[in-house]
Amino acid sequence: VSTQSTGEAVELAPVADNSYIIRPNFKDKFKPAVVKDAIQEVVSEHLKDKNYDPEQAPAWCKTITEAVKERVKQLGMDRYKLAINVVIGEQRGQGIKVGCRCFWDSDTDNYAQHLYLNDSMFCLATAFGVFFY
């Protein structure tokens, strides 16, 4: 609590102490298998019984991205910055290649992805977890 020159009490926000943690504990590490299961649940829940619609696909991507981010945050990897990428396209039997380049620490950072397919569309959802030093 601090007082201003007017004499009113002003509550200051608490300041966290420095943790000096440069590596995550084993239980707090990004676990690709657990994250993949979470992605699979979210994508299947959002896209079940849907057919590809080019007008709706961008909205679905945004909704799935936000849902995956919230679901992965619930897994308790607090010191990780998350980047979620969702690609939805029409399924016509064609091939697709999706690439990504990242500069990261291979001891702490990782990713998980899930490919969802049905008769009319595909959805590739990827979650990248980068440890925040």
XYZ file of N, CA, C and O in Angstrom:
532
model
N 0.848 -1.166 0.000
C 0.000 0.000 0.000
C 0.893 1.228 0.000
O 1.863 1.305 0.737
N 0.543 2.193 -0.805
C 1.293 3.431 -0.907
C 0.302 4.587 -0.827
O -0.887 4.421 -1.085
N 0.769 5.738 -0.453
C -0.107 6.910 -0.408
C 0.341 7.903 -1.455
O 1.525 8.119 -1.680
N -0.632 8.490 -2.114
C -0.338 9.528 -3.087
C -0.231 10.857 -2.355
O -0.502 10.956 -1.158
N 0.128 11.904 -3.074
C 0.251 13.229 -2.460
C -1.095 13.741 -1.960
O -1.148 14.630 -1.120
N -2.195 13.143 -2.439
C -3.519 13.568 -1.979
C -3.910 12.868 -0.685
O -4.943 13.164 -0.115
N -3.098 11.920 -0.237
C -3.382 11.219 1.002
C -4.209 9.962 0.830
O -4.502 9.281 1.795
N -4.588 9.624 -0.406
C -5.379 8.427 -0.649
C -4.470 7.198 -0.699
O -3.361 7.250 -1.199
N -4.957 6.086 -0.170
C -4.197 4.841 -0.205
C -4.363 4.194 -1.574
O -5.463 4.079 -2.074
N -3.252 3.804 -2.174
C -3.256 3.153 -3.482
C -2.610 1.786 -3.316
O -1.514 1.675 -2.781
N -3.312 0.735 -3.779
C -2.794 -0.629 -3.682
C -1.868 -0.894 -4.862
O -2.243 -0.703 -6.010
N -0.643 -1.325 -4.580
C 0.319 -1.650 -5.627
C 0.210 -3.131 -5.975
O -0.073 -3.964 -5.121
N 0.444 -3.425 -7.238
C 0.396 -4.826 -7.692
C 1.567 -5.586 -7.085
O 2.669 -5.044 -6.956
N 1.352 -6.847 -6.695
C 2.455 -7.630 -6.127
C 3.516 -7.890 -7.188
O 3.215 -8.097 -8.356
N 4.765 -7.883 -6.789
C 5.876 -8.131 -7.691
C 6.411 -9.523 -7.392
O 6.741 -9.842 -6.251
N 6.495 -10.354 -8.427
C 6.995 -11.718 -8.253
C 8.515 -11.692 -8.140
O 9.193 -10.903 -8.804
N 9.037 -12.549 -7.284
C 10.482 -12.679 -7.158
C 11.027 -13.384 -8.387
O 10.355 -14.196 -9.018
N 12.277 -13.092 -8.711
C 12.926 -13.796 -9.814
C 13.096 -15.256 -9.441
O 13.489 -15.584 -8.325
N 12.807 -16.138 -10.382
C 12.905 -17.565 -10.094
C 14.254 -18.134 -10.526
O 14.666 -19.161 -10.030
N 14.909 -17.502 -11.488
C 16.192 -17.962 -12.004
C 16.137 -19.402 -12.512
O 17.113 -20.130 -12.442
N 14.993 -19.817 -12.987
C 14.836 -21.163 -13.531
C 15.221 -21.123 -15.006
O 14.636 -20.390 -15.791
N 16.250 -21.904 -15.353
C 16.682 -21.919 -16.750
C 16.319 -23.216 -17.467
O 16.520 -23.328 -18.663
N 15.795 -24.176 -16.745
C 15.311 -25.419 -17.326
C 14.034 -25.820 -16.596
O 13.945 -25.674 -15.389
N 13.060 -26.356 -17.316
C 11.838 -26.787 -16.631
C 12.078 -28.073 -15.843
O 12.932 -28.890 -16.202
N 11.324 -28.244 -14.766
C 11.336 -29.519 -14.056
C 10.771 -30.578 -14.984
O 9.999 -30.273 -15.895
N 11.105 -31.837 -14.726
C 10.641 -32.909 -15.608
C 9.121 -32.928 -15.701
O 8.554 -33.099 -16.774
N 8.432 -32.724 -14.580
C 6.970 -32.771 -14.594
C 6.354 -31.580 -15.323
O 5.202 -31.639 -15.738
N 7.116 -30.501 -15.508
C 6.609 -29.298 -16.168
C 7.019 -29.203 -17.635
O 6.688 -28.225 -18.295
N 7.761 -30.184 -18.140
C 8.215 -30.138 -19.530
C 7.046 -30.302 -20.493
O 6.029 -30.895 -20.167
N 7.240 -29.791 -21.695
C 6.266 -29.953 -22.772
C 6.248 -31.425 -23.168
O 7.273 -31.974 -23.574
N 5.101 -32.047 -23.024
C 4.967 -33.482 -23.304
C 4.163 -33.668 -24.595
O 2.937 -33.536 -24.604
N 4.856 -33.979 -25.700
C 4.164 -34.086 -26.992
C 3.016 -35.083 -27.013
O 1.994 -34.817 -27.636
N 3.163 -36.226 -26.349
C 2.091 -37.238 -26.386
C 0.824 -36.729 -25.703
O -0.291 -36.924 -26.210
N 0.981 -36.052 -24.568
C -0.172 -35.517 -23.836
C -0.823 -34.390 -24.636
O -2.047 -34.302 -24.741
N 0.010 -33.535 -25.220
C -0.502 -32.409 -26.009
C -1.198 -32.926 -27.266
O -2.252 -32.413 -27.652
N -0.641 -33.964 -27.889
C -1.289 -34.535 -29.080
C -2.680 -35.061 -28.748
O -3.628 -34.857 -29.507
N -2.815 -35.722 -27.601
C -4.135 -36.211 -27.186
C -5.112 -35.053 -26.986
O -6.280 -35.143 -27.359
N -4.629 -33.968 -26.400
C -5.479 -32.786 -26.190
C -5.904 -32.182 -27.528
O -7.075 -31.823 -27.720
N -4.971 -32.085 -28.463
C -5.287 -31.553 -29.792
C -6.320 -32.442 -30.476
O -7.288 -31.957 -31.070
N -6.121 -33.750 -30.387
C -7.043 -34.700 -31.021
C -8.455 -34.542 -30.477
O -9.422 -34.528 -31.243
N -8.582 -34.391 -29.161
C -9.903 -34.202 -28.555
C -10.581 -32.949 -29.084
O -11.757 -32.977 -29.460
N -9.845 -31.844 -29.099
C -10.419 -30.557 -29.517
C -10.823 -30.592 -30.985
O -11.942 -30.201 -31.337
N -9.935 -31.064 -31.839
C -10.222 -31.079 -33.280
C -11.398 -32.001 -33.585
O -12.307 -31.631 -34.338
N -11.399 -33.184 -32.994
C -12.507 -34.124 -33.239
C -13.835 -33.557 -32.759
O -14.867 -33.699 -33.419
N -13.802 -32.884 -31.613
C -15.024 -32.280 -31.067
C -15.564 -31.187 -31.980
O -16.764 -31.092 -32.196
N -14.685 -30.382 -32.542
C -15.132 -29.254 -33.369
C -15.510 -29.651 -34.800
O -16.336 -28.978 -35.420
N -14.895 -30.692 -35.329
C -15.120 -31.010 -36.746
C -15.959 -32.253 -37.004
O -16.224 -32.573 -38.164
N -16.374 -32.964 -35.956
C -17.177 -34.166 -36.202
C -18.483 -33.772 -36.895
O -19.065 -32.727 -36.634
N -18.905 -34.586 -37.817
C -20.148 -34.396 -38.575
C -20.164 -33.121 -39.411
O -21.239 -32.603 -39.726
N -18.987 -32.589 -39.769
C -18.944 -31.397 -40.627
C -18.341 -31.769 -41.967
O -17.468 -32.625 -42.056
N -18.816 -31.099 -42.997
C -18.250 -31.222 -44.330
C -17.513 -29.939 -44.657
O -17.842 -28.871 -44.140
N -16.546 -30.042 -45.544
C -15.738 -28.876 -45.893
C -16.604 -27.769 -46.486
O -17.432 -28.006 -47.372
N -16.406 -26.578 -45.988
C -17.085 -25.389 -46.489
C -16.055 -24.273 -46.551
O -15.559 -23.826 -45.508
N -15.694 -23.816 -47.757
C -14.638 -22.800 -47.865
C -14.995 -21.477 -47.180
O -14.111 -20.726 -46.794
N -16.274 -21.213 -46.999
C -16.693 -19.988 -46.324
C -16.513 -20.098 -44.804
O -16.242 -19.109 -44.124
N -16.684 -21.304 -44.269
C -16.605 -21.515 -42.819
C -15.213 -21.915 -42.336
O -14.916 -21.778 -41.150
N -14.367 -22.415 -43.220
C -13.062 -22.940 -42.815
C -12.197 -21.926 -42.048
O -11.594 -22.291 -41.034
N -12.110 -20.653 -42.466
C -11.302 -19.708 -41.678
C -11.814 -19.523 -40.244
O -11.019 -19.442 -39.300
N -13.116 -19.498 -40.069
C -13.683 -19.368 -38.720
C -13.406 -20.619 -37.894
O -13.115 -20.534 -36.700
N -13.495 -21.788 -38.548
C -13.177 -23.032 -37.835
C -11.724 -23.034 -37.386
O -11.415 -23.461 -36.278
N -10.827 -22.574 -38.258
C -9.400 -22.522 -37.897
C -9.187 -21.661 -36.665
O -8.465 -22.051 -35.734
N -9.805 -20.512 -36.644
C -9.644 -19.597 -35.510
C -10.216 -20.208 -34.225
O -9.596 -20.157 -33.164
N -11.397 -20.792 -34.329
C -12.038 -21.407 -33.162
C -11.203 -22.562 -32.622
O -10.988 -22.675 -31.411
N -10.718 -23.409 -33.521
C -9.913 -24.555 -33.096
C -8.590 -24.089 -32.494
O -8.146 -24.628 -31.480
N -7.989 -23.082 -33.085
C -6.731 -22.549 -32.555
C -6.904 -22.074 -31.118
O -6.103 -22.413 -30.234
N -7.929 -21.284 -30.862
C -8.175 -20.787 -29.503
C -8.496 -21.924 -28.534
O -8.019 -21.927 -27.395
N -9.281 -22.890 -28.992
C -9.647 -24.009 -28.119
C -8.428 -24.870 -27.782
O -8.266 -25.308 -26.635
N -7.562 -25.116 -28.764
C -6.346 -25.893 -28.512
C -5.445 -25.148 -27.535
O -4.902 -25.733 -26.595
N -5.299 -23.850 -27.733
C -4.446 -23.062 -26.837
C -4.957 -23.130 -25.401
O -4.184 -23.360 -24.469
N -6.246 -22.972 -25.202
C -6.822 -23.037 -23.853
C -6.670 -24.432 -23.254
O -6.363 -24.572 -22.075
N -6.877 -25.459 -24.076
C -6.770 -26.832 -23.582
C -5.332 -27.160 -23.180
O -5.093 -27.791 -22.157
N -4.355 -26.727 -23.971
C -2.947 -26.993 -23.654
C -2.526 -26.196 -22.421
O -1.767 -26.707 -21.592
N -3.042 -24.994 -22.259
C -2.730 -24.207 -21.055
C -3.202 -24.927 -19.792
O -2.574 -24.826 -18.746
N -4.303 -25.653 -19.882
C -4.837 -26.386 -18.729
C -3.935 -27.541 -18.308
O -4.092 -28.072 -17.213
N -2.986 -27.927 -19.156
C -2.097 -29.038 -18.838
C -0.999 -28.647 -17.850
O -0.245 -29.500 -17.413
N -0.881 -27.355 -17.535
C 0.038 -26.916 -16.493
C 1.456 -26.637 -16.935
O 2.372 -26.702 -16.126
N 1.656 -26.309 -18.178
C 2.993 -25.936 -18.644
C 3.094 -24.417 -18.640
O 3.092 -23.774 -19.679
N 3.191 -23.857 -17.435
C 3.059 -22.416 -17.250
C 4.176 -21.596 -17.874
O 3.950 -20.479 -18.310
N 5.375 -22.094 -17.899
C 6.505 -21.308 -18.390
C 6.712 -21.454 -19.901
O 7.736 -21.040 -20.424
N 5.752 -22.028 -20.583
C 5.878 -22.224 -22.028
C 5.050 -21.202 -22.790
O 3.904 -20.933 -22.455
N 5.671 -20.646 -23.817
C 4.946 -19.827 -24.785
C 4.411 -20.792 -25.837
O 5.128 -21.675 -26.300
N 3.170 -20.629 -26.189
C 2.531 -21.543 -27.133
C 2.276 -20.850 -28.470
O 1.841 -19.694 -28.507
N 2.543 -21.570 -29.534
C 2.191 -21.125 -30.880
C 1.373 -22.254 -31.500
O 1.843 -23.391 -31.576
N 0.157 -21.944 -31.898
C -0.752 -22.948 -32.439
C -1.006 -22.631 -33.904
O -1.300 -21.487 -34.260
N -0.914 -23.652 -34.756
C -1.149 -23.484 -36.186
C -2.180 -24.519 -36.624
O -2.010 -25.710 -36.364
N -3.241 -24.063 -37.284
C -4.286 -24.965 -37.772
C -4.491 -24.697 -39.264
O -4.673 -23.555 -39.676
N -4.456 -25.772 -40.043
C -4.681 -25.688 -41.486
C -5.849 -26.608 -41.821
O -5.830 -27.793 -41.475
N -6.860 -26.059 -42.486
C -8.003 -26.854 -42.937
C -8.100 -26.721 -44.453
O -8.017 -25.615 -44.993
N -8.261 -27.840 -45.120
C -8.383 -27.833 -46.574
C -9.342 -28.901 -47.056
O -9.719 -29.803 -46.312
N -9.716 -28.769 -48.318
C -10.644 -29.739 -48.898
C -9.914 -31.026 -49.252
O -8.790 -30.996 -49.756
N -10.562 -32.131 -48.970
C -9.981 -33.455 -49.213
C -10.421 -33.930 -50.589
O -11.586 -34.268 -50.789
N -9.471 -33.932 -51.525
C -9.763 -34.424 -52.868
C -8.761 -35.491 -53.294
O -8.582 -35.731 -54.479
N -8.064 -36.064 -52.328
C -7.088 -37.094 -52.647
C -5.720 -36.546 -53.003
O -4.831 -37.292 -53.382
N -5.552 -35.257 -52.915
C -4.274 -34.641 -53.239
C -3.299 -34.782 -52.070
O -3.676 -35.100 -50.970
N -2.051 -34.521 -52.338
C -1.036 -34.499 -51.284
C -0.816 -33.075 -50.804
O -1.121 -32.110 -51.505
N -0.295 -32.958 -49.630
C 0.017 -31.635 -49.093
C 1.272 -31.756 -48.243
O 1.480 -32.768 -47.560
N 2.113 -30.752 -48.315
C 3.289 -30.690 -47.462
C 3.215 -29.392 -46.666
O 2.984 -28.330 -47.234
N 3.379 -29.527 -45.364
C 3.391 -28.361 -44.487
C 4.740 -28.349 -43.797
O 5.154 -29.360 -43.208
N 5.448 -27.251 -43.890
C 6.776 -27.159 -43.284
C 6.854 -26.028 -42.274
O 6.028 -25.121 -42.272
N 7.838 -26.132 -41.423
C 8.029 -25.102 -40.405
C 9.502 -25.083 -40.023
O 10.142 -26.137 -39.926
N 10.018 -23.908 -39.790
C 11.378 -23.760 -39.292
C 11.323 -23.017 -37.981
O 10.635 -22.002 -37.861
N 12.041 -23.532 -37.010
C 12.069 -22.898 -35.695
C 13.489 -22.895 -35.167
O 14.260 -23.810 -35.416
N 13.801 -21.873 -34.417
C 15.080 -21.794 -33.721
C 14.767 -21.976 -32.256
O 14.121 -21.119 -31.653
N 15.180 -23.120 -31.678
C 14.818 -23.371 -30.305
C 15.834 -24.243 -29.594
O 16.766 -24.756 -30.203
N 15.612 -24.421 -28.320
C 16.462 -25.244 -27.472
C 15.874 -26.658 -27.479
O 14.784 -26.882 -26.964
N 16.592 -27.606 -28.041
C 16.055 -28.966 -28.180
C 15.884 -29.676 -26.838
O 15.185 -30.688 -26.766
N 16.490 -29.170 -25.768
C 16.311 -29.773 -24.441
C 14.975 -29.401 -23.809
O 14.430 -30.161 -23.015
N 14.448 -28.227 -24.140
C 13.248 -27.748 -23.457
C 12.050 -27.566 -24.385
O 10.914 -27.689 -23.938
N 12.274 -27.247 -25.638
C 11.196 -26.904 -26.559
C 10.785 -28.130 -27.377
O 11.594 -29.008 -27.645
N 9.511 -28.158 -27.772
C 9.023 -29.294 -28.533
C 7.723 -28.921 -29.242
O 7.253 -27.783 -29.117
N 7.142 -29.867 -29.947
C 5.868 -29.636 -30.628
C 5.065 -30.925 -30.655
O 5.590 -32.020 -30.435
N 3.777 -30.781 -30.932
C 2.887 -31.916 -31.118
C 1.919 -31.557 -32.230
O 1.545 -30.389 -32.385
N 1.505 -32.556 -32.998
C 0.556 -32.296 -34.079
C -0.411 -33.459 -34.229
O -0.125 -34.577 -33.814
N -1.543 -33.134 -34.828
C -2.558 -34.160 -35.089
C -3.178 -33.879 -36.454
O -3.492 -32.736 -36.785
N -3.328 -34.936 -37.239
C -3.960 -34.832 -38.551
C -5.340 -35.464 -38.472
O -5.476 -36.646 -38.142
N -6.357 -34.662 -38.757
C -7.747 -35.127 -38.772
C -8.186 -35.238 -40.225
O -7.970 -34.322 -41.023
N -8.788 -36.359 -40.569
C -9.285 -36.570 -41.929
C -10.718 -37.060 -41.886
O -11.088 -37.858 -41.020
N -11.534 -36.570 -42.816
C -12.833 -37.180 -43.076
C -13.020 -37.204 -44.589
O -12.080 -36.925 -45.329
N -14.202 -37.525 -45.067
C -14.403 -37.678 -46.508
C -14.260 -36.373 -47.286
O -13.955 -36.398 -48.476
N -14.482 -35.225 -46.649
C -14.495 -33.972 -47.401
C -13.377 -32.999 -47.032
O -13.168 -32.024 -47.748
N -12.653 -33.222 -45.911
C -11.627 -32.254 -45.525
C -10.536 -32.894 -44.688
O -10.673 -34.007 -44.197
N -9.430 -32.134 -44.580
C -8.363 -32.500 -43.667
C -8.102 -31.303 -42.752
O -8.395 -30.156 -43.104
N -7.578 -31.580 -41.586
C -7.210 -30.527 -40.649
C -5.905 -30.942 -39.982
O -5.828 -32.013 -39.366
N -4.891 -30.111 -40.114
C -3.613 -30.345 -39.458
C -3.459 -29.279 -38.377
O -3.414 -28.085 -38.676
N -3.420 -29.733 -37.141
C -3.257 -28.813 -36.002
C -1.919 -29.107 -35.337
O -1.611 -30.253 -35.016
N -1.115 -28.053 -35.145
C 0.213 -28.180 -34.555
C 0.328 -27.209 -33.396
O -0.076 -26.043 -33.495
N 0.896 -27.691 -32.284
C 1.157 -26.844 -31.113
C 2.650 -26.862 -30.835
O 3.240 -27.921 -30.673
N 3.240 -25.682 -30.804
C 4.656 -25.527 -30.481
C 4.757 -24.990 -29.061
O 4.061 -24.034 -28.716
N 5.614 -25.591 -28.252
C 5.858 -25.123 -26.897
C 7.293 -24.692 -26.758
O 8.217 -25.497 -26.909
N 7.510 -23.399 -26.472
C 8.862 -22.844 -26.331
C 9.005 -22.358 -24.889
O 8.232 -21.516 -24.434
N 10.000 -22.889 -24.192
C 10.203 -22.539 -22.781
C 10.620 -21.083 -22.666
O 11.507 -20.602 -23.365
N 9.963 -20.366 -21.764
C 10.226 -18.948 -21.535
C 11.223 -18.819 -20.394
O 10.916 -19.113 -19.253
N 12.444 -18.414 -20.720
C 13.509 -18.305 -19.721
C 13.306 -17.113 -18.824
O 12.955 -16.072 -19.167
